[in-house]
Coordinates of C-alpha atoms in Angstrom, one line a residue:
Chain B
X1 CA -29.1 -30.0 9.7
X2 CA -28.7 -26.3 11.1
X3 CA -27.3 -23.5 8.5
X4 CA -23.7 -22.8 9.1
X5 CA -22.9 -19.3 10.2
X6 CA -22.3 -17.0 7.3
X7 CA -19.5 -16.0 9.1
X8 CA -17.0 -17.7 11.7
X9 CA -14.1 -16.5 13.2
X10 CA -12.2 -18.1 15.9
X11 CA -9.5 -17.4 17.9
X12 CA -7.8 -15.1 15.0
X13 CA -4.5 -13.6 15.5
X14 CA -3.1 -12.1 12.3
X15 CA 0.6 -10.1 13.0
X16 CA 2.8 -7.3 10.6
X17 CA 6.1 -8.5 12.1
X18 CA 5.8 -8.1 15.7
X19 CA 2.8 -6.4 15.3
X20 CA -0.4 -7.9 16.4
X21 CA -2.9 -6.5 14.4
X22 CA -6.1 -8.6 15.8
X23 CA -5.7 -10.8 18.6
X24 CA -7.3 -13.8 19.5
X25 CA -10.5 -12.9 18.1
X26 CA -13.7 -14.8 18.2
X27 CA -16.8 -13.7 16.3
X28 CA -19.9 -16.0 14.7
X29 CA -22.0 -13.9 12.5
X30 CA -25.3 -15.7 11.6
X31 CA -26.5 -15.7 7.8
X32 CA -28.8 -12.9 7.0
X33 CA -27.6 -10.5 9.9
X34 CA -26.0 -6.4 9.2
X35 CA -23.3 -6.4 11.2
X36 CA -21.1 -2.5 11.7
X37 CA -17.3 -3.7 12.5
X38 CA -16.7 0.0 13.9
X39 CA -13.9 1.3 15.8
X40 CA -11.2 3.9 15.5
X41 CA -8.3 3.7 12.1
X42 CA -6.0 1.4 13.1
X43 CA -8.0 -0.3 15.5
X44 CA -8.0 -4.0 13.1
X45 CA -11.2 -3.7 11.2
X46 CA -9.8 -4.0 7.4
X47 CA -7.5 -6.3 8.9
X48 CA -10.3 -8.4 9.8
X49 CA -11.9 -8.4 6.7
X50 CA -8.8 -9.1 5.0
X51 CA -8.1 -11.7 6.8
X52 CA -11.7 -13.4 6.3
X53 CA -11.1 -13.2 2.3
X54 CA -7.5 -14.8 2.3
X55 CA -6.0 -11.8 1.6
X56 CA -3.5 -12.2 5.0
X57 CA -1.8 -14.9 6.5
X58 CA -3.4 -15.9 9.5
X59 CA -1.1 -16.2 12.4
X60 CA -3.7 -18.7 14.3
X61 CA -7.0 -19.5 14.4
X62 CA -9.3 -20.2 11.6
X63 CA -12.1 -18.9 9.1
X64 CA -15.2 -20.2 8.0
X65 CA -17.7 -18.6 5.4
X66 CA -20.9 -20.8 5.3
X67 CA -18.8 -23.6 6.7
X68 CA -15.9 -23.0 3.9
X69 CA -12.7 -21.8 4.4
X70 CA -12.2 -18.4 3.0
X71 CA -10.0 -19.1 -0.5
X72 CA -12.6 -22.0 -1.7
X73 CA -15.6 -19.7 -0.3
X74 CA -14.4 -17.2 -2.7
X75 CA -13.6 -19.7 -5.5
X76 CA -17.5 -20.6 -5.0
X77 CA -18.7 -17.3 -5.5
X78 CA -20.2 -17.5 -1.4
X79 CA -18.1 -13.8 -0.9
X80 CA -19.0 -10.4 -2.4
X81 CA -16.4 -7.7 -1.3
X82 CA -15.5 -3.9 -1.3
X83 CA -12.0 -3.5 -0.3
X84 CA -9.8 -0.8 0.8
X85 CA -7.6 -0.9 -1.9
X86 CA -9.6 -2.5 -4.6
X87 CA -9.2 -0.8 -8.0
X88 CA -10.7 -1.1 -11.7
X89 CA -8.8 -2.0 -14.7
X90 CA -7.0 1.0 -17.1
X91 CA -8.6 0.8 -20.6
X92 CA -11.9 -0.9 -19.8
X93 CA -15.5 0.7 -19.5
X94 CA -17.4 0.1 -16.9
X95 CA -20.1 -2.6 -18.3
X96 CA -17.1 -4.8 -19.3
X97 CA -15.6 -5.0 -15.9
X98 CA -18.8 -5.6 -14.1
X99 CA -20.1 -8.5 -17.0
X100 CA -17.0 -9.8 -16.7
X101 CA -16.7 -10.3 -13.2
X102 CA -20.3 -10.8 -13.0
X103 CA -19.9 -14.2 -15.5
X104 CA -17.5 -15.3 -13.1
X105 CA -20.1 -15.7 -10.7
X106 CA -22.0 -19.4 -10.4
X107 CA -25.2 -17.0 -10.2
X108 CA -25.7 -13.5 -11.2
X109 CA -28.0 -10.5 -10.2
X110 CA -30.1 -9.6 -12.7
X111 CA -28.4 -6.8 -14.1
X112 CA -30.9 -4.4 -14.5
X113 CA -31.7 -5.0 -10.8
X114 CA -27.9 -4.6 -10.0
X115 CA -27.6 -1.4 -12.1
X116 CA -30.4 -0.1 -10.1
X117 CA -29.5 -1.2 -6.5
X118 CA -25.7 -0.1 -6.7
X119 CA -26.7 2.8 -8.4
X120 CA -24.7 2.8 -11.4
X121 CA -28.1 3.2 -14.1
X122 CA -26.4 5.4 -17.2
X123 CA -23.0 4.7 -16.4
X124 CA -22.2 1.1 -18.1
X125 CA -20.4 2.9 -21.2
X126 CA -18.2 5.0 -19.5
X127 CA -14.6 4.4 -18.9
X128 CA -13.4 4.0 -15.7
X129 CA -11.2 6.6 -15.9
X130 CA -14.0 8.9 -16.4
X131 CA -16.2 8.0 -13.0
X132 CA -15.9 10.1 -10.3
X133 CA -14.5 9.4 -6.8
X134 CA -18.2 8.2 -5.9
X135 CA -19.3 6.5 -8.7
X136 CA -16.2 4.7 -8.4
X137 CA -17.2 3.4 -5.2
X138 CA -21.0 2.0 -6.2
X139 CA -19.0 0.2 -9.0
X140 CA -16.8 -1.5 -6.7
X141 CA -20.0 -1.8 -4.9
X142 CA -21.9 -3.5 -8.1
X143 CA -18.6 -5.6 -8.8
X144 CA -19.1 -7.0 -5.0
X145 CA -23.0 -7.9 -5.5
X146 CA -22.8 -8.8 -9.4
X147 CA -22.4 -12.6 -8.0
X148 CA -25.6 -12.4 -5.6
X149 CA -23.6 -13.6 -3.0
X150 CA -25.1 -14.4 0.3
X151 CA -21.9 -12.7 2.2
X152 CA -20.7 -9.3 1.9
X153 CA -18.0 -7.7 3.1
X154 CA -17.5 -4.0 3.0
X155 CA -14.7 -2.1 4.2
X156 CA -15.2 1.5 4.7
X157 CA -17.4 1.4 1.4
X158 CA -19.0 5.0 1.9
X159 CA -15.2 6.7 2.4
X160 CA -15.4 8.7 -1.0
X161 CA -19.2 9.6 -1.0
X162 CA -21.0 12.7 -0.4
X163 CA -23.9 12.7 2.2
X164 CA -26.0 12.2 -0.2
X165 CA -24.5 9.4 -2.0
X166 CA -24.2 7.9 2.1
X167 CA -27.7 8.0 2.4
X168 CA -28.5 6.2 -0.8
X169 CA -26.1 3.7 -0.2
X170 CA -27.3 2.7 3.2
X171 CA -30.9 2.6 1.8
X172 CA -29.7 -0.1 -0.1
X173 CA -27.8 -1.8 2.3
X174 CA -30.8 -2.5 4.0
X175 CA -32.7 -3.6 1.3
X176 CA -30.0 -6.4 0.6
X177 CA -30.5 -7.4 4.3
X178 CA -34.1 -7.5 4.3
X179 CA -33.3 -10.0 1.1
X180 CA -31.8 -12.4 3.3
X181 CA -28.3 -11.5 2.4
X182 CA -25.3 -11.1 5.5
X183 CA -23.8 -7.8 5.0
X184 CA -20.4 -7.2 7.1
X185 CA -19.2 -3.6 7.2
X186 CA -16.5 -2.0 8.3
X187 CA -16.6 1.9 9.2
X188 CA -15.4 4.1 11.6
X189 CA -18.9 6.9 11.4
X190 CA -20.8 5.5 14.2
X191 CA -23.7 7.0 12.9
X192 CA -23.8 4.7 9.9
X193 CA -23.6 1.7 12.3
X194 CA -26.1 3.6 14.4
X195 CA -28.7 3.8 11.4
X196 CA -28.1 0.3 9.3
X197 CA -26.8 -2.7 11.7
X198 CA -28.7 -5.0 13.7
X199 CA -25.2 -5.8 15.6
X200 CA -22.6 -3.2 16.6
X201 CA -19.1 -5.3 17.3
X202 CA -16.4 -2.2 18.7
X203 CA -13.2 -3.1 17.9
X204 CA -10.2 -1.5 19.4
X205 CA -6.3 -2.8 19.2
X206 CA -7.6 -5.9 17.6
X207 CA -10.3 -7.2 20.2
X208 CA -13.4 -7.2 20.4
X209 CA -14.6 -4.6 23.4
X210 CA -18.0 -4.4 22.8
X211 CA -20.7 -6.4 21.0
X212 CA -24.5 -5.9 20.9
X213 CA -27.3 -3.5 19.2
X214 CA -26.6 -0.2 18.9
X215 CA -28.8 0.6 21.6
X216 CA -27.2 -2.5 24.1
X217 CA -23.8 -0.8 23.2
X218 CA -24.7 2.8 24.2
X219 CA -26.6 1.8 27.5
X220 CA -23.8 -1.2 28.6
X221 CA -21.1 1.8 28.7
X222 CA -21.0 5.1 29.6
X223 CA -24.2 5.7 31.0
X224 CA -24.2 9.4 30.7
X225 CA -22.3 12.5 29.4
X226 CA -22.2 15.6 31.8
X227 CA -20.8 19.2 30.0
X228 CA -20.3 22.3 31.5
X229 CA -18.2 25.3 30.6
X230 CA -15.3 25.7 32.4
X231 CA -12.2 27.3 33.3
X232 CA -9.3 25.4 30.4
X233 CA -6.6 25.2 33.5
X234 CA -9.3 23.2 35.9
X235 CA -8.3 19.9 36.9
X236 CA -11.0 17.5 36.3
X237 CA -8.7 13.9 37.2
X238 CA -9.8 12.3 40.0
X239 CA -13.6 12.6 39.5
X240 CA -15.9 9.3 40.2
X241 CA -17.3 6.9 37.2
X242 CA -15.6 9.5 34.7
X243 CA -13.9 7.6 32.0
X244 CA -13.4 10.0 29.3
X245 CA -12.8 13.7 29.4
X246 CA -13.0 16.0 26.2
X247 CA -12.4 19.6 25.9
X248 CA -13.9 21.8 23.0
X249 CA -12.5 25.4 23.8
X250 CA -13.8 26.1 27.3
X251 CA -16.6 23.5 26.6
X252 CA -15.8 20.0 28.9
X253 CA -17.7 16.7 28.6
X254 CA -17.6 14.0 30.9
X255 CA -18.5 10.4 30.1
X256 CA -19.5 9.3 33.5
X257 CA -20.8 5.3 34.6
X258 CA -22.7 7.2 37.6
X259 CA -23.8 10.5 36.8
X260 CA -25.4 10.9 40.5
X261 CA -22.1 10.5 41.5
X262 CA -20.0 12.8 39.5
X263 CA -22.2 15.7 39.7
X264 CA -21.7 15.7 43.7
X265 CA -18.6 15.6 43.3
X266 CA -18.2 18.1 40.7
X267 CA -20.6 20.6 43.2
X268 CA -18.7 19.5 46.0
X269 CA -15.8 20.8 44.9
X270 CA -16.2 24.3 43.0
X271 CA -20.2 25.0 43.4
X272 CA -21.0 26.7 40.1
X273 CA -21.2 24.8 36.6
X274 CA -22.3 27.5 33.8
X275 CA -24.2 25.6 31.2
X276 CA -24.4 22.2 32.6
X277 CA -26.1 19.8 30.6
X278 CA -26.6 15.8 31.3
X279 CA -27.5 13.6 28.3
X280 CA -27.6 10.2 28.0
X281 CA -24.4 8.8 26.0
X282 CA -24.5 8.7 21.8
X283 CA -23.1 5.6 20.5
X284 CA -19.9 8.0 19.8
X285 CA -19.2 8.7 23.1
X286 CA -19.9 5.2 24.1
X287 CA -16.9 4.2 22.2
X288 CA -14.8 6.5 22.8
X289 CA -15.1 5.7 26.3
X290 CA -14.6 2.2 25.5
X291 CA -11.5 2.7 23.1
X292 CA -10.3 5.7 26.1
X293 CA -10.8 3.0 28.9
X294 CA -8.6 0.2 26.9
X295 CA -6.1 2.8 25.8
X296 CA -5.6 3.9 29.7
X297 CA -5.0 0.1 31.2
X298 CA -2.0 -0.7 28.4
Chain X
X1 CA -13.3 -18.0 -25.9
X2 CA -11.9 -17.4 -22.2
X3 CA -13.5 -14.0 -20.7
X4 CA -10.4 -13.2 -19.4
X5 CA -8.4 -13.6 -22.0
X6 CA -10.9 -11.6 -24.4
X7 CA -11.4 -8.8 -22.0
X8 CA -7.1 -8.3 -22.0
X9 CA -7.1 -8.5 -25.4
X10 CA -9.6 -5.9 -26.1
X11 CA -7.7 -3.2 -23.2
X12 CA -4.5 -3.6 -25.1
X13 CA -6.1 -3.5 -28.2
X14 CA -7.3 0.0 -27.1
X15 CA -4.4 1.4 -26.4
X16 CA -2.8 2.2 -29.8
X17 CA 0.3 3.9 -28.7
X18 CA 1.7 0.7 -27.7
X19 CA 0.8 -1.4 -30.5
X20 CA 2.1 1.8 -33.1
X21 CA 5.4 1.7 -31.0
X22 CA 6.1 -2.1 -30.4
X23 CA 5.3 -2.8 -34.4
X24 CA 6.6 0.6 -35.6
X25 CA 10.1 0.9 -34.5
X26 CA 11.5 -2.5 -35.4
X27 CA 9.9 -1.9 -39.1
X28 CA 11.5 1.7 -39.3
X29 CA 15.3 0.0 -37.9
X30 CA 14.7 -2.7 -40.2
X31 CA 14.3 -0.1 -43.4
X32 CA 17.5 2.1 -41.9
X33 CA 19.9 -0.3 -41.2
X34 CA 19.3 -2.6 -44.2
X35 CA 19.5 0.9 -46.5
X36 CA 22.9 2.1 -44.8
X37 CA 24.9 -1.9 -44.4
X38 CA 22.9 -3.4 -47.5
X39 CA 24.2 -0.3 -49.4
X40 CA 27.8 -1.4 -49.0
X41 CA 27.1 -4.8 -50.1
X42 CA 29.2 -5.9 -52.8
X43 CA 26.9 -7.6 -54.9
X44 CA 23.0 -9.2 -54.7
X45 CA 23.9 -12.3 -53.1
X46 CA 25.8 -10.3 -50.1
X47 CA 22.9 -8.3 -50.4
X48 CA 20.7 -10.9 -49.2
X49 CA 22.5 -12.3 -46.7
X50 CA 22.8 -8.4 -44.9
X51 CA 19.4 -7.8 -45.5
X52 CA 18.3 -10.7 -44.3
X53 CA 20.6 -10.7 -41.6
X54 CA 18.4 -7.3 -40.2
X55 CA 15.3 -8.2 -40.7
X56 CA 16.0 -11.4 -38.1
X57 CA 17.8 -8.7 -36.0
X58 CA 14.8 -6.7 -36.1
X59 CA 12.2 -9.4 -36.1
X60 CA 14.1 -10.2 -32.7
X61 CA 14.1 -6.7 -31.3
X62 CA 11.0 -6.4 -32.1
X63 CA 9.0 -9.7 -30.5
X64 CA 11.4 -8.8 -27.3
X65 CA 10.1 -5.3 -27.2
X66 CA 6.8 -6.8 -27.6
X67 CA 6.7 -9.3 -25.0
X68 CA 8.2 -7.6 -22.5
X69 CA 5.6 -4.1 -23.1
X70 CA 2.7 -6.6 -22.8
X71 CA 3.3 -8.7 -19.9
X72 CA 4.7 -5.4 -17.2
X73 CA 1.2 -4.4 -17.3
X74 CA 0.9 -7.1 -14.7
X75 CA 2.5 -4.3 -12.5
X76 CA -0.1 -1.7 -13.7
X77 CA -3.2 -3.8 -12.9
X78 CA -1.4 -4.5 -9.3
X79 CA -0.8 -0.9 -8.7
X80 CA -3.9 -0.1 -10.0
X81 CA -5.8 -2.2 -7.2
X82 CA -7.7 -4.4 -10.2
X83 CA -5.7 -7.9 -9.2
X84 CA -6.7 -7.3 -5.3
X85 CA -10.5 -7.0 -7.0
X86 CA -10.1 -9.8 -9.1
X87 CA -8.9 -12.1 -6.2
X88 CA -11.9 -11.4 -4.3
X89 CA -14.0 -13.2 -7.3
X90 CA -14.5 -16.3 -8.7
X91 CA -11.7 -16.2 -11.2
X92 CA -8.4 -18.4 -9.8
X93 CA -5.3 -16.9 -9.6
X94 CA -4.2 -19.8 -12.1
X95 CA -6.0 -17.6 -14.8
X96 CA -5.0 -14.5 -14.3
X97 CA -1.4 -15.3 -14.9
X98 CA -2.2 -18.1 -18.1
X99 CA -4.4 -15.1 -19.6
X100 CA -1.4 -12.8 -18.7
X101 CA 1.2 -15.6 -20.4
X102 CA -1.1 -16.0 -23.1
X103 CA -1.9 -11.8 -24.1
X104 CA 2.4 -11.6 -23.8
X105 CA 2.7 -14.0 -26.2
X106 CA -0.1 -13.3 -28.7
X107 CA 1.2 -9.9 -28.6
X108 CA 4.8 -10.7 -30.1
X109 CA 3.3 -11.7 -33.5
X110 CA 2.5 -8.4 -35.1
X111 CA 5.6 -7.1 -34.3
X112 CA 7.1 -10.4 -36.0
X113 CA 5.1 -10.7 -38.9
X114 CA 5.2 -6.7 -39.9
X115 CA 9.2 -6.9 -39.9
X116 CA 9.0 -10.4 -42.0
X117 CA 6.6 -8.1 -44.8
X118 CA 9.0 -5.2 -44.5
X119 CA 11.8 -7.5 -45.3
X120 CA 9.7 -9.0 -48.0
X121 CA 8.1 -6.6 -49.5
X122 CA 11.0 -3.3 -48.9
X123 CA 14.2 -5.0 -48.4
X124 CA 13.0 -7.4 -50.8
X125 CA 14.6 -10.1 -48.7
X126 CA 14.1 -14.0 -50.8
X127 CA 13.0 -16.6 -48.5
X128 CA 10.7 -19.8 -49.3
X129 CA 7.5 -19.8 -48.2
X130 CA 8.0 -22.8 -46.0
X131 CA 11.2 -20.9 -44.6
X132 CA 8.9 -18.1 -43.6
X133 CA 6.9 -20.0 -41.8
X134 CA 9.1 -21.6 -39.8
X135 CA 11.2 -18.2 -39.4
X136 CA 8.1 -16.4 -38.1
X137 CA 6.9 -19.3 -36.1
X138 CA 10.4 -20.8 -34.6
X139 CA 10.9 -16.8 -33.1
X140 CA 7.1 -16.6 -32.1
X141 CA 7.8 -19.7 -29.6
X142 CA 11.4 -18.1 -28.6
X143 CA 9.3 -15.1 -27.2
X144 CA 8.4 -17.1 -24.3
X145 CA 12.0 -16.6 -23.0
X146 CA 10.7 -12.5 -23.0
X147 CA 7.3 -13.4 -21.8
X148 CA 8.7 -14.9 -18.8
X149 CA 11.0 -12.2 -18.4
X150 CA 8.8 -8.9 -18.4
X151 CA 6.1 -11.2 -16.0
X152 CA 9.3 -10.8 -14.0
X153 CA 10.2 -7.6 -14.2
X154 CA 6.3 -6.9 -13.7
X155 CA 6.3 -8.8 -10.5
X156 CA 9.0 -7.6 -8.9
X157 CA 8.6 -4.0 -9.4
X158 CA 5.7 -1.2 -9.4
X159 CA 4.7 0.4 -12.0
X160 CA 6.5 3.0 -12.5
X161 CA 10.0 0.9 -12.3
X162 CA 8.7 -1.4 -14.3
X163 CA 8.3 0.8 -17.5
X164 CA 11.8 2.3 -17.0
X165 CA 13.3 -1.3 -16.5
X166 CA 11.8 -2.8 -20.2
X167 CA 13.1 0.3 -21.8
X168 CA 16.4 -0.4 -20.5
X169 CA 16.9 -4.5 -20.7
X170 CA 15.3 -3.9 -24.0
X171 CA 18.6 -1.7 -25.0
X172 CA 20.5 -3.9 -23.0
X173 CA 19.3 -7.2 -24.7
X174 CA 19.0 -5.5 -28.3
X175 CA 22.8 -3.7 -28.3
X176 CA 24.8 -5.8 -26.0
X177 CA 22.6 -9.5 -27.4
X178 CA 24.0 -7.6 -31.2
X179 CA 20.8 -7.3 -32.9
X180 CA 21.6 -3.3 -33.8
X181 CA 25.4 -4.3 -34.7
X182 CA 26.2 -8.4 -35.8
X183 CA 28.2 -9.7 -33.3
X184 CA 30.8 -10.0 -36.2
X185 CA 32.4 -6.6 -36.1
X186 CA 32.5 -6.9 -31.3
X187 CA 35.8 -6.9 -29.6
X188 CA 36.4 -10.5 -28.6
X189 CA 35.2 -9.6 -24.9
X190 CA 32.2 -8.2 -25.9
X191 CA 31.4 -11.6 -28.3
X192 CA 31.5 -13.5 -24.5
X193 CA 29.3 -10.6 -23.1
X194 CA 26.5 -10.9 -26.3
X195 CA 26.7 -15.0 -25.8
X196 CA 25.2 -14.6 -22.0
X197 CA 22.0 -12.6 -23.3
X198 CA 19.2 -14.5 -24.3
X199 CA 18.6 -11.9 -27.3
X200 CA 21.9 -13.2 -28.9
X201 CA 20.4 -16.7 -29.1
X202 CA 17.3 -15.4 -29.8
X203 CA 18.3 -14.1 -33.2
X204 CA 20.9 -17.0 -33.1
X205 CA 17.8 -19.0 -34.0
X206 CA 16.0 -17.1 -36.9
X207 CA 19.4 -17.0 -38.5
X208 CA 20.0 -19.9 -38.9
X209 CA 16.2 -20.7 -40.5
X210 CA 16.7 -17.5 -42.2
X211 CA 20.2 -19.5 -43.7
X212 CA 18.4 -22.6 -44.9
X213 CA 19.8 -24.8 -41.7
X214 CA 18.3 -26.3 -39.2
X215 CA 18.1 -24.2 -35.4
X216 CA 21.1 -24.9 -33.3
X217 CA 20.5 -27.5 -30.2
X218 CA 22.5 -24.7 -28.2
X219 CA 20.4 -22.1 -29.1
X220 CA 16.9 -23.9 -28.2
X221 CA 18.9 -25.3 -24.9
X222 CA 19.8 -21.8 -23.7
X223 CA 16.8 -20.3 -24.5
X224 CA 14.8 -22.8 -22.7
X225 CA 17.2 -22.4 -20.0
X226 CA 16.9 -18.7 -19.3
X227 CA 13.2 -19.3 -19.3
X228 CA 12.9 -21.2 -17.1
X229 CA 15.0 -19.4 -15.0
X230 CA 13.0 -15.9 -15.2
X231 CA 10.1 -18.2 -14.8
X232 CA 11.1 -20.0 -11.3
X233 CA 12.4 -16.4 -10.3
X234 CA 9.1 -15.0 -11.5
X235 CA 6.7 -17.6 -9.1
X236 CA 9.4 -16.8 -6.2
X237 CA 8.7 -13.3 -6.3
X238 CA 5.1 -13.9 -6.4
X239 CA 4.9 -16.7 -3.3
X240 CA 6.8 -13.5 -1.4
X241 CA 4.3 -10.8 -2.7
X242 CA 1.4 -12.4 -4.2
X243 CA -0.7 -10.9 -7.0
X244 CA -3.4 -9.2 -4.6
X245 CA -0.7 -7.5 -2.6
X246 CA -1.3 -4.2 -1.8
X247 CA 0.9 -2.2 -4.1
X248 CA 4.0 -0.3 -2.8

């Protein structure tokens, strides 16, 4: 018998009103894989992971976490999860919430392992109200691995931390992965899907647009970036292969599919191009030429 | 015992504001009003019947006040983000509202029993031992009807509402249901108005224990009736914006 994916989606549509939120979506993530959900606010990402809990109706489609659908996954302990708008209890200190939840669990991480991993070492007495923004966050964090679950789901869990706190948590990120467990994150800082996934999925308006390793999604788009200082008033529409153009004071940069291309055209036309540099694309500016190419054929 | 149930216990337990208040006030109303309409009493026996007469009116407010302070703090753990947290765990949804019923009602009890031994022991209200019981017990279970009502008003508002709302149906229930002033000395319209609020049957209940007779079937009937109708209202709310909502 093959292991079921820890994660299945298929063909989810999930609406607010007439909304569609994410649309038709398809996506099979196999057990012990990192996986960055990354695209712009808005674009459907906590939407998704709501969704996958059975915190949303589902329009169409269906779910499946390790072959269960999502609300008796959950009931099973299967799930870990940081949420958006999760939240600890008024009146409570810290080590009660976590042993409480963490008895909930059919299995538990061995706490002094857990305190360790999420980072949270020193801070079971305190009351919640106490904890700053960050330690806040690895709380919510130890809350979603007190179970040992073989799924997590994050959603924008580094939003309140301080570089250093970022750094931390992603070291431990992949130390969960290298344990075997599936770890789904959500995030719009392409340099923490850059750094921690094995598998980029770009979402933008609800669809998937791009899916692949960091590296596949930078070199499948893009191709190159071209910037040059410039006069602000030049017209730069109509150039070949460009799919994005960004202006930073008198500073342009060109996303170009064919850089050969562009450049003769850009020489072509005006001759001089005062600090011209040609790089190959960052995974930034690969999806913002993605996101930029969907947002111009609506 | 339940996790769940031990770990609500112990956040309401910390916060001592509410327990001062909820037991506090009805034992201070019951002192005031029996010293002021006890004092005009003609003799003991009238006495007796006035002073015990509060103390069910207060015994009344009181496990109201009570259940209703408890069970909005469904609204606060919403708002908070904690049930959304909670959903995403093991625990059903089933238990969370059972530990929520349960904490409501657990809750109503000091507020009963510290009236009961302020009637006792200041007002010197005389009462059987067995008709103690029974009085403390028979308006214990009638705080369901409020149970059911403030998960309502939890439910169907945030949390900032919510506390303004129990403070209000609290006076509401308490002045217009004629535990502050009997029923006896209300206009005649105002006697239909105090026989529609579940207080007024409420106390209906502990008086007539309190008299030596048996509960009225019409008090136990509407009681039971209005809680199941906060109840049904209560899991309607709920279906439209379940527990793990985000609040707002």
């Amino acid at each position: 018998m093959t292991r079921p994916p820890a994660l299945e989606i298929s063909a989810l549509t999930v609406r607010y009103g007439d909304i569609v939120a994410v649309a038709d979506l398809d996506l099979t993530i196999p057990a012990g894989s990192t996986v960055a959900l990354l695209g712009p606010n808005g674009a459907g990402k906590s939407t998704i992971v709501n969704a996958v809990l059975g915190l949303l109706p589902v329009a169409t489609g269906a779910v499946q976490i390790l072959g269960r659908d999502p609300h008796e996954a959950v009931r099973a302990g299967c799930v870990g999860a940081m949420l958006q708008h999760g939240g600890l209890p008024s009146e409570t200190k810290v080590g009660e919430v976590l042993a409480l939840v963490r008895r909930s669990f059919p299995q538990q991480w061995a706490l002094d392992d857990l305190l360790v991993t999420a980072g949270i070492d020193g801070l079971l007495g305190r009351p919640v109200e106490a904890l700053s923004g960050g330690q806040r966050q690895r709380v919510l964090l130890a809350l979603a691995l007190a179970g040992a679950p073989p799924l997590l789901l994050l959603d924008e869990p580094t939003s309140a931390m301080d570089v250093e706190g970022r750094r931390a948590f992603w070291t431990t990120m992949r130390g969960l992965a290298e344990r075997g467990h599936t770890v789904v994150f959500a995030t719009h800082h392409l340099d923490e899907a850059d750094a921690v996934a094995d598998r980029v999925v770009v979402i933008a308006d609800g669809r998937v647009i791009a899916d692949g390793s960091a590296a596949q999604v930078k070199s499948g788009v893009a191709g190159r970036t071209i910037s040059f200082t410039a006069d602000p008033g030049r017209r730069l529409d109509g150039l070949p292969a460009v799919s994005a153009v960004t202006w930073h004071g008198d500073t342009v940069t060109l996303a170009t599919a064919d850089a050969d291309a562009t450049l003769r055209a850009l020489l072509s036309d005006d001759g001089s191009l005062p600090d011209l540099e040609v790089r190959g694309a960052s995974l930034e500016d690969a999806v913002l030429s993605l996101t930029s190419t969907i947002g111009a054929t609506r | 015992m339940n996790p769940l149930f031990a770990f609500q216990l112990r956040r309401v337990g910390r916060n001592r504001q509410y327990l001062l208040f909820t037991v506090l006030l009805p034992a201070l109303f019951t002192v005031f009003f029996t010293k002021i309409f006890g004092g005009l009493a003609a003799g003991p026996a009238e006495y007796q019947e006035e002073a015990a007469r509060y103390m069910v009116s207060m015994m009344a407010y009181g496990g109201l006040g009570a259940a209703l302070g408890a069970t909005i703090r469904i609204s606060f753990d919403r708002a908070s983000g904690w049930l959304r947290q909670l959903r995403v765990t093991p625990v059903s949804q089933t238990e969370v509202f059972g530990v929520d019923v349960a904490v409501g009602a657990l809750l109503t009890l000091p507020s009963l029993v510290v009236v009961a031994l302020v009637g006792r022991f200041v007002n010197d209200v005389q009462l059987d031992l067995s008709t103690w019981l029974t009085l403390v017990g028979a308006l214990w279970a009638g705080s369901i009807t409020f149970v059911a009502l403030g998960l309502l008003i939890g439910l169907a508002l945030d949390e900032r509402a919510a506390g303004g709302a129990i403070g209000f149906v609290g006076v509401v229930l308490a002045a217009l249901g004629g535990l502050w002033a009997p029923v006896e000395v209300f206009p005649d319209s105002m006697v239909t108005l105090a026989h529609a609020m579940p207080s007024y049957w409420y106390a209906d209940l502990g008086r007539d224990i309190a008299a030596g007779t048996a509960p009225s079937g019409q008090a136990v009937l509407v009681l039971a009736g209005f809680t199941a109708g906060f109840a049904a209202l209560a899991v309607l709310v709920a279906r439209r914006r379940p527990l793990y909502a985000v609040a707002g």
